[in-house]
Structure formats: C-alpha cells, structure tokens
Short mmCIF file of C-alpha atoms in Angstrom, two decimals:
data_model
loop_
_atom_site.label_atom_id
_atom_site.label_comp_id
_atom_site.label_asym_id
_atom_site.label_seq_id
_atom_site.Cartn_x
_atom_site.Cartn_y
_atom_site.Cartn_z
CA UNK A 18 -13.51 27.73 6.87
CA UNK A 19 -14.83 25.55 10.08
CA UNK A 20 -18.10 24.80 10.16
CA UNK A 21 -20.66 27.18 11.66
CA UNK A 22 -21.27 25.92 14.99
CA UNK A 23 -17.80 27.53 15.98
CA UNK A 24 -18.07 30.94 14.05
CA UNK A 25 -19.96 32.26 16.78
CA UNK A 26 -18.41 31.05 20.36
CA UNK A 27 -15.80 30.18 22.36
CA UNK A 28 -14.00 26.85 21.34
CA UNK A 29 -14.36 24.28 23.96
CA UNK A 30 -10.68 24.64 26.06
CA UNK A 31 -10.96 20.60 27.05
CA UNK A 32 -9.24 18.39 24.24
CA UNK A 33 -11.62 15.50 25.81
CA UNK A 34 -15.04 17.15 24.26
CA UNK A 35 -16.98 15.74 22.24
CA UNK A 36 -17.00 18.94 20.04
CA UNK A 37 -13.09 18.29 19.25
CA UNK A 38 -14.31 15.49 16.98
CA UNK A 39 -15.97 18.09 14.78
CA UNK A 40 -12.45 19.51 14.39
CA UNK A 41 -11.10 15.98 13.70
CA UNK A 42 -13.24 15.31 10.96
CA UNK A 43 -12.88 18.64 9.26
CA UNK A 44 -9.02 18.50 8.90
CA UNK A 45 -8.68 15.45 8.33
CA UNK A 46 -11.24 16.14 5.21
CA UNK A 47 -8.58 18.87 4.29
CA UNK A 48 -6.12 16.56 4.34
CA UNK A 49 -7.50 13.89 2.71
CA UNK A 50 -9.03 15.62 -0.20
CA UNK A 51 -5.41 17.13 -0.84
CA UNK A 52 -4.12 13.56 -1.04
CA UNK A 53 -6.34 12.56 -3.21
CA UNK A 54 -6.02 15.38 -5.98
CA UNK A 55 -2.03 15.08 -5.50
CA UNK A 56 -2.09 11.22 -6.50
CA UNK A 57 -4.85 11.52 -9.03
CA UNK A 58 -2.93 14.62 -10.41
CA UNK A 59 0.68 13.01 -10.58
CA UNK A 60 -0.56 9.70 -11.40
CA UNK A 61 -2.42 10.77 -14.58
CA UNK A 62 0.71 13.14 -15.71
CA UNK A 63 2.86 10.25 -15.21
CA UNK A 64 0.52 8.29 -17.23
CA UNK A 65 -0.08 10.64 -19.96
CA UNK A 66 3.66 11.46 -20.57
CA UNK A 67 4.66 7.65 -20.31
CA UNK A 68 2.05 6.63 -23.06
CA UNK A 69 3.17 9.20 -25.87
CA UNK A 70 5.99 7.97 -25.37
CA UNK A 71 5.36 4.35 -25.41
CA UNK A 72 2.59 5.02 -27.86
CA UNK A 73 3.88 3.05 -31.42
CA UNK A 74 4.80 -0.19 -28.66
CA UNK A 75 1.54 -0.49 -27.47
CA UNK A 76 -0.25 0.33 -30.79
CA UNK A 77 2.07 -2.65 -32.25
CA UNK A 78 0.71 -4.53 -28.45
CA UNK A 79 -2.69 -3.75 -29.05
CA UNK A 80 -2.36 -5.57 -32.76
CA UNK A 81 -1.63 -9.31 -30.99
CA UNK A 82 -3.20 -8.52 -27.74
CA UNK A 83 -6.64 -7.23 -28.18
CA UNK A 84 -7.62 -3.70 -27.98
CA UNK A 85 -5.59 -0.56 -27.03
CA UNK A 86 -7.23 0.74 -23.98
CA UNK A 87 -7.22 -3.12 -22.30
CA UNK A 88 -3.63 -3.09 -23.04
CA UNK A 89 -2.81 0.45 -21.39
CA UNK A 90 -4.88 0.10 -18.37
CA UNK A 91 -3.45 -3.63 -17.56
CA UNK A 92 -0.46 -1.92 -18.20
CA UNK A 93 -0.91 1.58 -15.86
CA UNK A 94 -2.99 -0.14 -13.33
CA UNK A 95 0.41 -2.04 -12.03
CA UNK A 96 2.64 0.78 -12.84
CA UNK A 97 0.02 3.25 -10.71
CA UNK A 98 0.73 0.83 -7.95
CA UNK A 99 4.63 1.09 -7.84
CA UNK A 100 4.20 5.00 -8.65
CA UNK A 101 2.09 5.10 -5.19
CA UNK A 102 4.89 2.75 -3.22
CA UNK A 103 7.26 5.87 -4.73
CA UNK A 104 5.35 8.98 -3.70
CA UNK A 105 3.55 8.24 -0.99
CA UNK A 106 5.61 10.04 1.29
CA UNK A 107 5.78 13.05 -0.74
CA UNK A 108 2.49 13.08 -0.84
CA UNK A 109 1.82 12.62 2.89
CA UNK A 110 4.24 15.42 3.32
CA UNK A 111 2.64 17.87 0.46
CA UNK A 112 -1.24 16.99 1.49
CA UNK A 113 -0.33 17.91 5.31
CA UNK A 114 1.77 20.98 4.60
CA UNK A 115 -1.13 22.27 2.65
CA UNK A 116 -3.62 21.42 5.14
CA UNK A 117 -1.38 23.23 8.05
CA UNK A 118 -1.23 26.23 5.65
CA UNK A 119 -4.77 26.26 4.48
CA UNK A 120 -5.97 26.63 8.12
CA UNK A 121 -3.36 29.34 8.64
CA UNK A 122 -4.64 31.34 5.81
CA UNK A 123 -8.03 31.05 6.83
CA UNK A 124 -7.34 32.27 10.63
CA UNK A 125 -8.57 28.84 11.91
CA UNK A 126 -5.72 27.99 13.77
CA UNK A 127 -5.42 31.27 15.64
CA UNK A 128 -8.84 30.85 16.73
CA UNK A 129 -8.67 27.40 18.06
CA UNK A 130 -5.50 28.19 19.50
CA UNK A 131 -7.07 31.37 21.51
CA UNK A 132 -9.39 29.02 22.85
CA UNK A 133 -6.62 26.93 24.33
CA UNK A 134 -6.43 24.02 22.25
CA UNK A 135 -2.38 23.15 20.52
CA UNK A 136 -1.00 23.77 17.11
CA UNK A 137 0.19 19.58 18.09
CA UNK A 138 -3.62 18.64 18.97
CA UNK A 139 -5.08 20.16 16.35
CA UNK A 140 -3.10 18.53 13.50
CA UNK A 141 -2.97 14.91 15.15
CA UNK A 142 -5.80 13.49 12.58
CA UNK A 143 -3.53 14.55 10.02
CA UNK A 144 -0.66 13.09 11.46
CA UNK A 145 -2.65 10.08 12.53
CA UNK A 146 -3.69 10.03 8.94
CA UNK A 147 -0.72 10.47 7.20
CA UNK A 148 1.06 7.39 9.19
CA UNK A 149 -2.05 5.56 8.17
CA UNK A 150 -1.09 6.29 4.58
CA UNK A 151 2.47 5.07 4.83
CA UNK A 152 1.68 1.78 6.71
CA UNK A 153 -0.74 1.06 3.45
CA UNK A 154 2.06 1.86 1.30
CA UNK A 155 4.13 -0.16 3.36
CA UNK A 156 1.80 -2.91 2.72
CA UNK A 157 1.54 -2.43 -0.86
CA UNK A 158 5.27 -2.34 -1.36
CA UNK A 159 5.20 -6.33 0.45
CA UNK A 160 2.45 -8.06 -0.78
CA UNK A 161 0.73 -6.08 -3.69
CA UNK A 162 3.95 -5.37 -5.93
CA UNK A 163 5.74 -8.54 -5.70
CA UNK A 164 2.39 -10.72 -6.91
CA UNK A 165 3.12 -8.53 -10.33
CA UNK A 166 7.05 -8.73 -10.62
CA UNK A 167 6.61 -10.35 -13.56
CA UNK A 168 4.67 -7.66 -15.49
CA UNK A 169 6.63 -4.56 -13.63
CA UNK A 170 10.00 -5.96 -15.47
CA UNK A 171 8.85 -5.76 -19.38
CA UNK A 172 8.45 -2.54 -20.85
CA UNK A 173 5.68 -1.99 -23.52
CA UNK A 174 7.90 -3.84 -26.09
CA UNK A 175 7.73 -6.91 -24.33
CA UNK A 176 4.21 -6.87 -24.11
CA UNK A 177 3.02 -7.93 -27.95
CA UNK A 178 4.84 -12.02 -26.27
CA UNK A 179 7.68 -13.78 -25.58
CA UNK A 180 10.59 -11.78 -26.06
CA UNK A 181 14.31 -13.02 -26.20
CA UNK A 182 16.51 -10.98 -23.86
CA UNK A 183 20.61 -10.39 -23.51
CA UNK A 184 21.62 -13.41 -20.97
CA UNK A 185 24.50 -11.58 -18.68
CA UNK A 186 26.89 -14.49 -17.76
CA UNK A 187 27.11 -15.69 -14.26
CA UNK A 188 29.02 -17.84 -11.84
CA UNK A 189 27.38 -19.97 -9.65
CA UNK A 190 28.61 -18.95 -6.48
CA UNK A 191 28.23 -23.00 -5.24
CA UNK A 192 29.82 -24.91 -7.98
CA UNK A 193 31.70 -22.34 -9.79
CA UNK A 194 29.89 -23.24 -13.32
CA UNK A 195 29.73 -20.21 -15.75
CA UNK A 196 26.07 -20.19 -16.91
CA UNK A 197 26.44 -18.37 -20.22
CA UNK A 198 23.88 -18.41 -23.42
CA UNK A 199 22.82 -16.41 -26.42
CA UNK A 200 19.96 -15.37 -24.96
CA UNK A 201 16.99 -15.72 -21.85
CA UNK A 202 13.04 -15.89 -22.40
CA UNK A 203 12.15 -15.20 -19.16
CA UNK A 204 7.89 -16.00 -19.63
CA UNK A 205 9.29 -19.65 -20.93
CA UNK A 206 12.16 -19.84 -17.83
CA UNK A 207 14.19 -20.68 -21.29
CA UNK A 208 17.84 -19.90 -21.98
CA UNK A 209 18.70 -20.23 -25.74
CA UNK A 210 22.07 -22.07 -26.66
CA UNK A 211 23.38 -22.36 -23.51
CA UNK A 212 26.81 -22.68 -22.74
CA UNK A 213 27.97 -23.58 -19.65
CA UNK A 214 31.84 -23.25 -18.98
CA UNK A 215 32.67 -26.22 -16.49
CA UNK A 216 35.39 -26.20 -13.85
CA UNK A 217 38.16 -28.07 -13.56
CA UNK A 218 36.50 -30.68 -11.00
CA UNK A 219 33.67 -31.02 -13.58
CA UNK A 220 35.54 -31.81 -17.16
CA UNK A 221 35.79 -35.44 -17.03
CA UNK A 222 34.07 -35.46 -19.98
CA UNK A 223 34.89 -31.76 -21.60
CA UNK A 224 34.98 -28.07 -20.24
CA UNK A 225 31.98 -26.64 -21.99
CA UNK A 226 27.84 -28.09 -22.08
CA UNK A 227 27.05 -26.79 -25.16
CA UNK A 228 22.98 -27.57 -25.93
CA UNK A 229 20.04 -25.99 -28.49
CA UNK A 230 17.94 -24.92 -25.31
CA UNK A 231 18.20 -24.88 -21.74
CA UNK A 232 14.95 -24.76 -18.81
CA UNK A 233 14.54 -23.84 -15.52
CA UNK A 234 13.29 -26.04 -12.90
CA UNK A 235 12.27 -25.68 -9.26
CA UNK A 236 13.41 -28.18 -6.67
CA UNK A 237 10.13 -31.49 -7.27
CA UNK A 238 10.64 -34.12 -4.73
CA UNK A 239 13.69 -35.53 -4.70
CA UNK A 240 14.84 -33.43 -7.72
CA UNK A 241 17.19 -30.77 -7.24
CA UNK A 242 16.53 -27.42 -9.06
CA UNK A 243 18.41 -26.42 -11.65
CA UNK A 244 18.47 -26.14 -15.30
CA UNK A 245 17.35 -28.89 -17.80
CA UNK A 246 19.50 -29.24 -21.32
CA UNK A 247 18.00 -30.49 -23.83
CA UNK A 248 19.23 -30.73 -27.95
CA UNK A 249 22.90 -31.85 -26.37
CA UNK A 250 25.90 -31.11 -28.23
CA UNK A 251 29.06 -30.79 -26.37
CA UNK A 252 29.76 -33.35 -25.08
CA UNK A 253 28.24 -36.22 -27.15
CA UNK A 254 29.04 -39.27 -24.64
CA UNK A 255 26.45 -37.97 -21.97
CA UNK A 256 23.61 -40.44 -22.78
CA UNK A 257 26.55 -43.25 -21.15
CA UNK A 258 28.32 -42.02 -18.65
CA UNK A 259 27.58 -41.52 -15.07
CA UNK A 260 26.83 -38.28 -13.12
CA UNK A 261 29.18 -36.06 -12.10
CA UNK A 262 29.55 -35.41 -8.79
CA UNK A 263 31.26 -32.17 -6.38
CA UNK A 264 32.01 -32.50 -2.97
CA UNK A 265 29.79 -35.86 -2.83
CA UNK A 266 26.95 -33.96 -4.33
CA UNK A 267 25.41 -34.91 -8.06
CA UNK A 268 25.81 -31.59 -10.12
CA UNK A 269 25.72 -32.83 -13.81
CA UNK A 270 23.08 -35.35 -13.73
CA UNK A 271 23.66 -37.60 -16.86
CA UNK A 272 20.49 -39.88 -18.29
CA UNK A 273 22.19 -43.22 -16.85
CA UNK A 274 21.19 -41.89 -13.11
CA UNK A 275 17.80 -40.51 -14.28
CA UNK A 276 16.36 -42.08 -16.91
CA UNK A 277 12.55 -41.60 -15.31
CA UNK A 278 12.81 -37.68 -15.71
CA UNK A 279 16.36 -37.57 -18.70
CA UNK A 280 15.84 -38.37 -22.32
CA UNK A 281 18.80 -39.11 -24.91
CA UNK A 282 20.35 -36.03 -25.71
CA UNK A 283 19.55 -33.99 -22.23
CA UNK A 284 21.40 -33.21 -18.99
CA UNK A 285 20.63 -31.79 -16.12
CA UNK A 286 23.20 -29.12 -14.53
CA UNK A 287 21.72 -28.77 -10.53
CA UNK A 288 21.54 -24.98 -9.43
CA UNK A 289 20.04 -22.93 -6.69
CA UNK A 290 20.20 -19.85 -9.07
CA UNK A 291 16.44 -19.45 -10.64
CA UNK A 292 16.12 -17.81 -13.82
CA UNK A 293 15.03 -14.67 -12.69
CA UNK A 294 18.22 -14.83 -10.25
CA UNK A 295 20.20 -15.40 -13.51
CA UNK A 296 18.85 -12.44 -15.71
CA UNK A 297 19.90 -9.86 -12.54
CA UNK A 298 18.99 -8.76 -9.38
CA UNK A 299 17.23 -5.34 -10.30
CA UNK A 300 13.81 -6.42 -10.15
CA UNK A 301 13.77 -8.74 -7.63
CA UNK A 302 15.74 -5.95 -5.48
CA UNK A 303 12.76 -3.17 -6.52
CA UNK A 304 9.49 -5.32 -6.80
CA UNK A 305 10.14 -8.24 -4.21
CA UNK A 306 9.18 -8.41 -1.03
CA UNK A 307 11.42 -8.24 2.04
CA UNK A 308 11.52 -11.99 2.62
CA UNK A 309 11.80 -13.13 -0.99
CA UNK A 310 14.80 -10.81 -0.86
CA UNK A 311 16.45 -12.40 2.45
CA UNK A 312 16.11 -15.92 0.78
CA UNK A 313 17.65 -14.67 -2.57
CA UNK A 314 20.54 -13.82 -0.04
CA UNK A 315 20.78 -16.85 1.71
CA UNK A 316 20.92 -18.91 -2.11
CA UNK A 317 24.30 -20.54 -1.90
CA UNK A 318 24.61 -20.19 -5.79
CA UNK A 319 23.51 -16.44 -6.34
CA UNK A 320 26.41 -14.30 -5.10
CA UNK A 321 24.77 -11.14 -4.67
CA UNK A 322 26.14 -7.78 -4.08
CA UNK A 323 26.05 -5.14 -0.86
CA UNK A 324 23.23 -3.56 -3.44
CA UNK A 325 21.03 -6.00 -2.34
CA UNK A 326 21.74 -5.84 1.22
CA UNK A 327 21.54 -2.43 1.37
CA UNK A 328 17.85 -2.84 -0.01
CA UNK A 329 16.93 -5.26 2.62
CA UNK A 330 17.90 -3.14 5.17
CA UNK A 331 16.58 -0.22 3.61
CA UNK A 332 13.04 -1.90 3.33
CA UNK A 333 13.23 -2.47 7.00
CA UNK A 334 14.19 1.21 7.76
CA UNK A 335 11.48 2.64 5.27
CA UNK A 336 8.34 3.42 6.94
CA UNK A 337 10.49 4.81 9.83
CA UNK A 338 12.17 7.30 7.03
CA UNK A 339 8.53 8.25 5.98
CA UNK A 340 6.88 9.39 9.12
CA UNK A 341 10.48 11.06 10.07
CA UNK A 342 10.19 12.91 6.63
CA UNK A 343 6.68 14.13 7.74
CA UNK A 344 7.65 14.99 10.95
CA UNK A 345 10.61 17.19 9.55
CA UNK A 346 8.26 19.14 7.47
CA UNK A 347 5.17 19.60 9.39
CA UNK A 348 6.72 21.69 12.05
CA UNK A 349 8.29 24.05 9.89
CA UNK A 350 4.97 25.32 8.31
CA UNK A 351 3.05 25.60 12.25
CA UNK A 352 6.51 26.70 14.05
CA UNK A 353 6.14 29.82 11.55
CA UNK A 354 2.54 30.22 11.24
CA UNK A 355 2.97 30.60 7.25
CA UNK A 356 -0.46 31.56 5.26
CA UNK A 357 1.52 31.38 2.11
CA UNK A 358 0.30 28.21 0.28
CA UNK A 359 3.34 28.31 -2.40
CA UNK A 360 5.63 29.16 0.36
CA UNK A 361 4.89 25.58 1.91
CA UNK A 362 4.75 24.03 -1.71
CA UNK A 363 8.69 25.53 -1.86
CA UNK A 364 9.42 24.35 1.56
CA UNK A 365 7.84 20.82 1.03
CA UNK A 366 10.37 21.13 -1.52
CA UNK A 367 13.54 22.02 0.19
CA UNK A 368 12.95 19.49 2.49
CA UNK A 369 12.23 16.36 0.64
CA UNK A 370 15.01 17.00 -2.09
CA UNK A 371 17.69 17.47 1.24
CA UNK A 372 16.19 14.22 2.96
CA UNK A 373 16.39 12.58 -0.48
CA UNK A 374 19.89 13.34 -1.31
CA UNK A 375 20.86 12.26 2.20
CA UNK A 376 19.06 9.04 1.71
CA UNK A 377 20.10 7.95 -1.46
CA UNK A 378 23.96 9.37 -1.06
CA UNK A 379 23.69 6.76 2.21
CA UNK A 380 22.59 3.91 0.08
CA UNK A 381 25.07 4.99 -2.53
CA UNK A 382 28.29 4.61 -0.07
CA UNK A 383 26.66 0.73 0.88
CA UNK A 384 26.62 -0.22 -2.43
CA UNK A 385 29.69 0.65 -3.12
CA UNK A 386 31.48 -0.76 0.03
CA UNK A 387 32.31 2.21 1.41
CA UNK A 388 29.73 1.58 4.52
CA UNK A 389 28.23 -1.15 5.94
CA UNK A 390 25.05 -2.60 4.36
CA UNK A 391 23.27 -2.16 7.92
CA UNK A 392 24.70 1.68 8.76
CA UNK A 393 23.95 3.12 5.37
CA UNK A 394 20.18 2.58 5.57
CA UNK A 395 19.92 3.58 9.00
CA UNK A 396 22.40 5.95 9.01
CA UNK A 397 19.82 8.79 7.77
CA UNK A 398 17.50 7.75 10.16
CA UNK A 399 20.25 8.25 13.02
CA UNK A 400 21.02 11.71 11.42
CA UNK A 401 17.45 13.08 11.01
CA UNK A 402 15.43 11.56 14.26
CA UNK A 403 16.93 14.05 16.85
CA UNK A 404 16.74 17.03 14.14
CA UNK A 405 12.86 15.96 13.72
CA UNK A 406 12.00 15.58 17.54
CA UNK A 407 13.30 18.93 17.99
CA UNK A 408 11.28 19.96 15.33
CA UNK A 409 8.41 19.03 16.82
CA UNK A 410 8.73 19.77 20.36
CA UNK A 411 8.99 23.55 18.56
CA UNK A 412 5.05 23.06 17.44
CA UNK A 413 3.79 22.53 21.28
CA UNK A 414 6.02 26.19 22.27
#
C-alpha cells in the first residue's frame, strides 16, 4: 500500500510537486526489492544445482587448493558475475512487471490515476531504474568479465592445476603454417609436441617442425610474437642455417639470426595467433570485451568466422535489445490493468521466450552465412522497435 499521507486526500494533479517524489521513492522500492530477491533467488539455485553436480571436482580441488568453501566461492563469485551479464534483462523485465501488477492489485494505480497523474508517469522510476540496471550490466559485461576470462574458461576439473587440453589444429591465416600438437596448457601458454606442417615456400629445410614443447610469446621490442620451439627434432640442421623468410618477412627464425634470445636446439615460428586465439574463439567471443574482440578480428593470422562478427555486432546492439525487451513487456501489464501477479509472471514469460527465439534465430542465420554479420544483430531490433513504441504510446491512452 502507499504510504499514509495519501490514504486520506486528493493526490496532487501537478507531476512537478514535490509530493510526486514520495511516489518515486515508493515504487521504485517495489521495484528494487523485487530485483533483488529475483537475482539472489536464481543466483543461489543456479549455484546450488551447479555444485552437486560439480561436487567430487571440487572436493578433489579443495585437496591441492586449500579448503572447500574458498574454492567454491572463488569459483561462484565469477560465475555469479556472468550469470548477472545473462539475466539481467529478465530480471529488469520480471521485477517491473511485478511492480506494475503489485500496484494494480492493491488499487494504487487507480487512485493516482483519478487524481490525474499517468499510468507512463507513475512507472518512470521504474523504467528509469531498470535502464539503470542494464547500463551496469552493460558495464560488467566490458570491463568486469573479461579481467576473469581466464578463470570463466576451466570448469571445476581444471581447477586442482595445470591441465593439458585437446589442441584443435589451425592455419595461420598469414603464412599458411598448420599449427598442430598433442596437446595445449593454456595457464603455461605451452603447446606439447608441436607439429607444425610447413608450406611449400617454407620447406627448404623439411615440411614439418617437429619439437618436445612449444611457448607462446607476445610481440618484446623488436621481437615478433609467435611461438618459441624448444627440444628440436625435425629438422636437425636448424642450429646452422639461416632464417626463413615469406614475402621479405622472417617467419622461421633459426639461432644463426638470434643467438641473443635462440639456444641450440630452438626455433622460433613468428605468429600473430596467441594461444588463447589457437585453443578457439568461444571464450574470447563470450567473456571478452568489445574491443579485444575487434582486434582478434583485425589479427592477420586468426581467420575467424561470421560467429565472431555476429558477436561484435551483437554486443553493440545489446543494451538497445534490453530496454526494447522492457519496453515490450511493461505496457502489456498497465495497457490491461492486470491484478493477477501469476498472470504477469506467464506473460513476462511469453514475451521473453518470443524475443529470445527471435534474437538468437537472427544470430543463428549470421553465423551461418545466411545474413549479414551487421543485419542479423540488428535485425531484431528493426523488427521489435516500432512493435514496442506502439506499445507504449498504448500506456499514456
């Protein structure tokens, strides 16, 4: 119910009074403490199923690592952050139906629209704090997610140390070398028994650099990145011959040309394809930022897919998507004056699994070439924009 002071008098017809803030502060209360038990709610069933499930990887964690419950909450405290990034605007969407309705119910919106004041005026601190909402998930999902990339990739087996992965082969899109290997540690940037098939402008000395252990390293002064071979075995003449060189470039730097930074028995194969570039796009396409994702594309050795152009342009489009999802569902609870909370938990429903199957069959159609990169992200925001303004001029009626 509203607070005393207006249970026995006329409302105040001018928007501009000071009383209005009174109304400001109680919904968005409401709305707020909805929020609140929605995240806390999902958050902790997430976390409860995922652990019984994970339960025998971190007890085998918690052996090597220290104690169980430092383990788990390390552990949930990053994954709680992605989960938000996720259901944030379900949440905005849920928390403000419910609010809507819960005035409804309680006859509060008939009164303070008898005393002149809008269905649109009266929910604009939830709308106001709903966009809030998505802006800080907006800012979570560039600058708090990609810090923990890293820790977002393993799953609970990978958390007891290093842990040898399957290497998927790759060409380097620049110099056409086939970086194969039995397997990647990603914590070490270490690729065991590589194998790198040469091309043909590179086998002056033999089609395949066959070595115990290969390394990752960044671009240092004037030394290329690229990956460092060390425990050479194929070929054995290295340690004498000069580099090899494509298109005027060095690409196979041979000890003879380096010998401040190349010991006997290592080579060093020049690539602008990082390890975690190597081992697959997924998680840099989920947990990096926007403009760690536009350099990935601009790498003239990683050949990426229209996945991961879709995702850039998706990431652009996002927040817009958000406050167009609230916008679609909002209206439909005041446009029908609905006291029903489950009938706005149904329709929160309806709506978000629509908007979501729009979205992601979009996104699915980019990936797969069938639409541009650019119009399958914004192609649901094209779609739904007019269908939510309409929406919403319906609320001031």
């Amino acid at each position: 119910m509203l607070p005393g002071r207006w249970q026995n008098g006329i409302l105040a017809r001018c928007t501009g009074c000071p009383d209005m803030r009174i109304i400001d502060r109680y919904m968005l209360r409401q709305f707020l403490k909805a929020f609140l038990i929605c995240l806390i709610s999902l958050t902790g069933l997430y976390i409860v199923i995922d652990a019984f499930t994970h339960l025998e990887d971190f007890l085998r964690c918690a052996e090597k690592r220290g104690g169980l419950f430092s383990v788990m909450s390390f552990y949930y405290a990053t994954r709680s952050v992605v989960f938000f990034d996720r259901t944030a605007a379900l949440l905005t969407l849920s928390s403000a139906m419910f609010t809507a309705t819960w005035i409804q119910r309680h006859n509060e919106l008939t009164a303070l629209m008898a005393a002149g004041i809008s269905r649109v005026r009266v929910v604009m601190p939830v709308v106001g704090a709903a966009v809030g909402i998505l802006l800080l998930a907006a800012v979570n999902r560039e600058w708090l997610i990609p810090r923990y990339r890293a820790e977002l990739v393993k799953w609970p087996r990978d958390l007891a140390g290093v842990t040898a992965r399957e290497l998927q082969f790759r060409y380097d899109a620049e110099t056409d070398i086939l970086i194969r290997g039995r397997a990647v540690q990603p914590e070490l940037s270490r690729i065991d028994r590589p194998d790198f098939l040469l091309p043909l402008p590179l086998t002056d000395y033999g089609t395949q650099l066959v070595a115990a252990e290969a390394f990752y390293r960044p671009p240092e002064g004037n030394r290329p990145g690229g990956y460092l071979l060390r425990g050479l075995e194929q070929p054995k003449n290295l340690d004498s011959v000069p580099s090899l060189k494509l298109r005027g470039r060095p690409v196979i730097i041979t000890p003879p040309d380096a010998p401040d930074w190349l010991k006997p028995g290592e080579c060093f194969v020049v690539s602008e394809m990082s390890l975690e570039e190597l081992t697959g796009s997924e998680g840099l396409r989920d947990y990096g930022s926007l403009m760690e994702l536009i350099r990935a594309l601009r790498s003239r050795s990683a050949d990426y897919g229209a996945d991961v152009r879709v995702a850039i342009h998706s990431r652009i489009v996002q927040p817009l998507l958000d406050v167009t999802l609230l916008l679609l569902g909002l209206p439909l609870v005041l446009s029908r004056e609905s006291r029903n909370v489950f009938l706005a938990i149904g329709l929160c429903g309806l709506v978000v699994s629509a908007f979501m199957l729009v979205v992601v069959g979009f996104r699915y159609l980019g990936t797969v070439s069938l639409l541009s990169p650019a119009l399958a992200a914004w192609a649901p925001l094209i779609l739904f924009v007019p269908l939510a303004t309409a929406l919403t001029e319906s609320m001031r009626q």
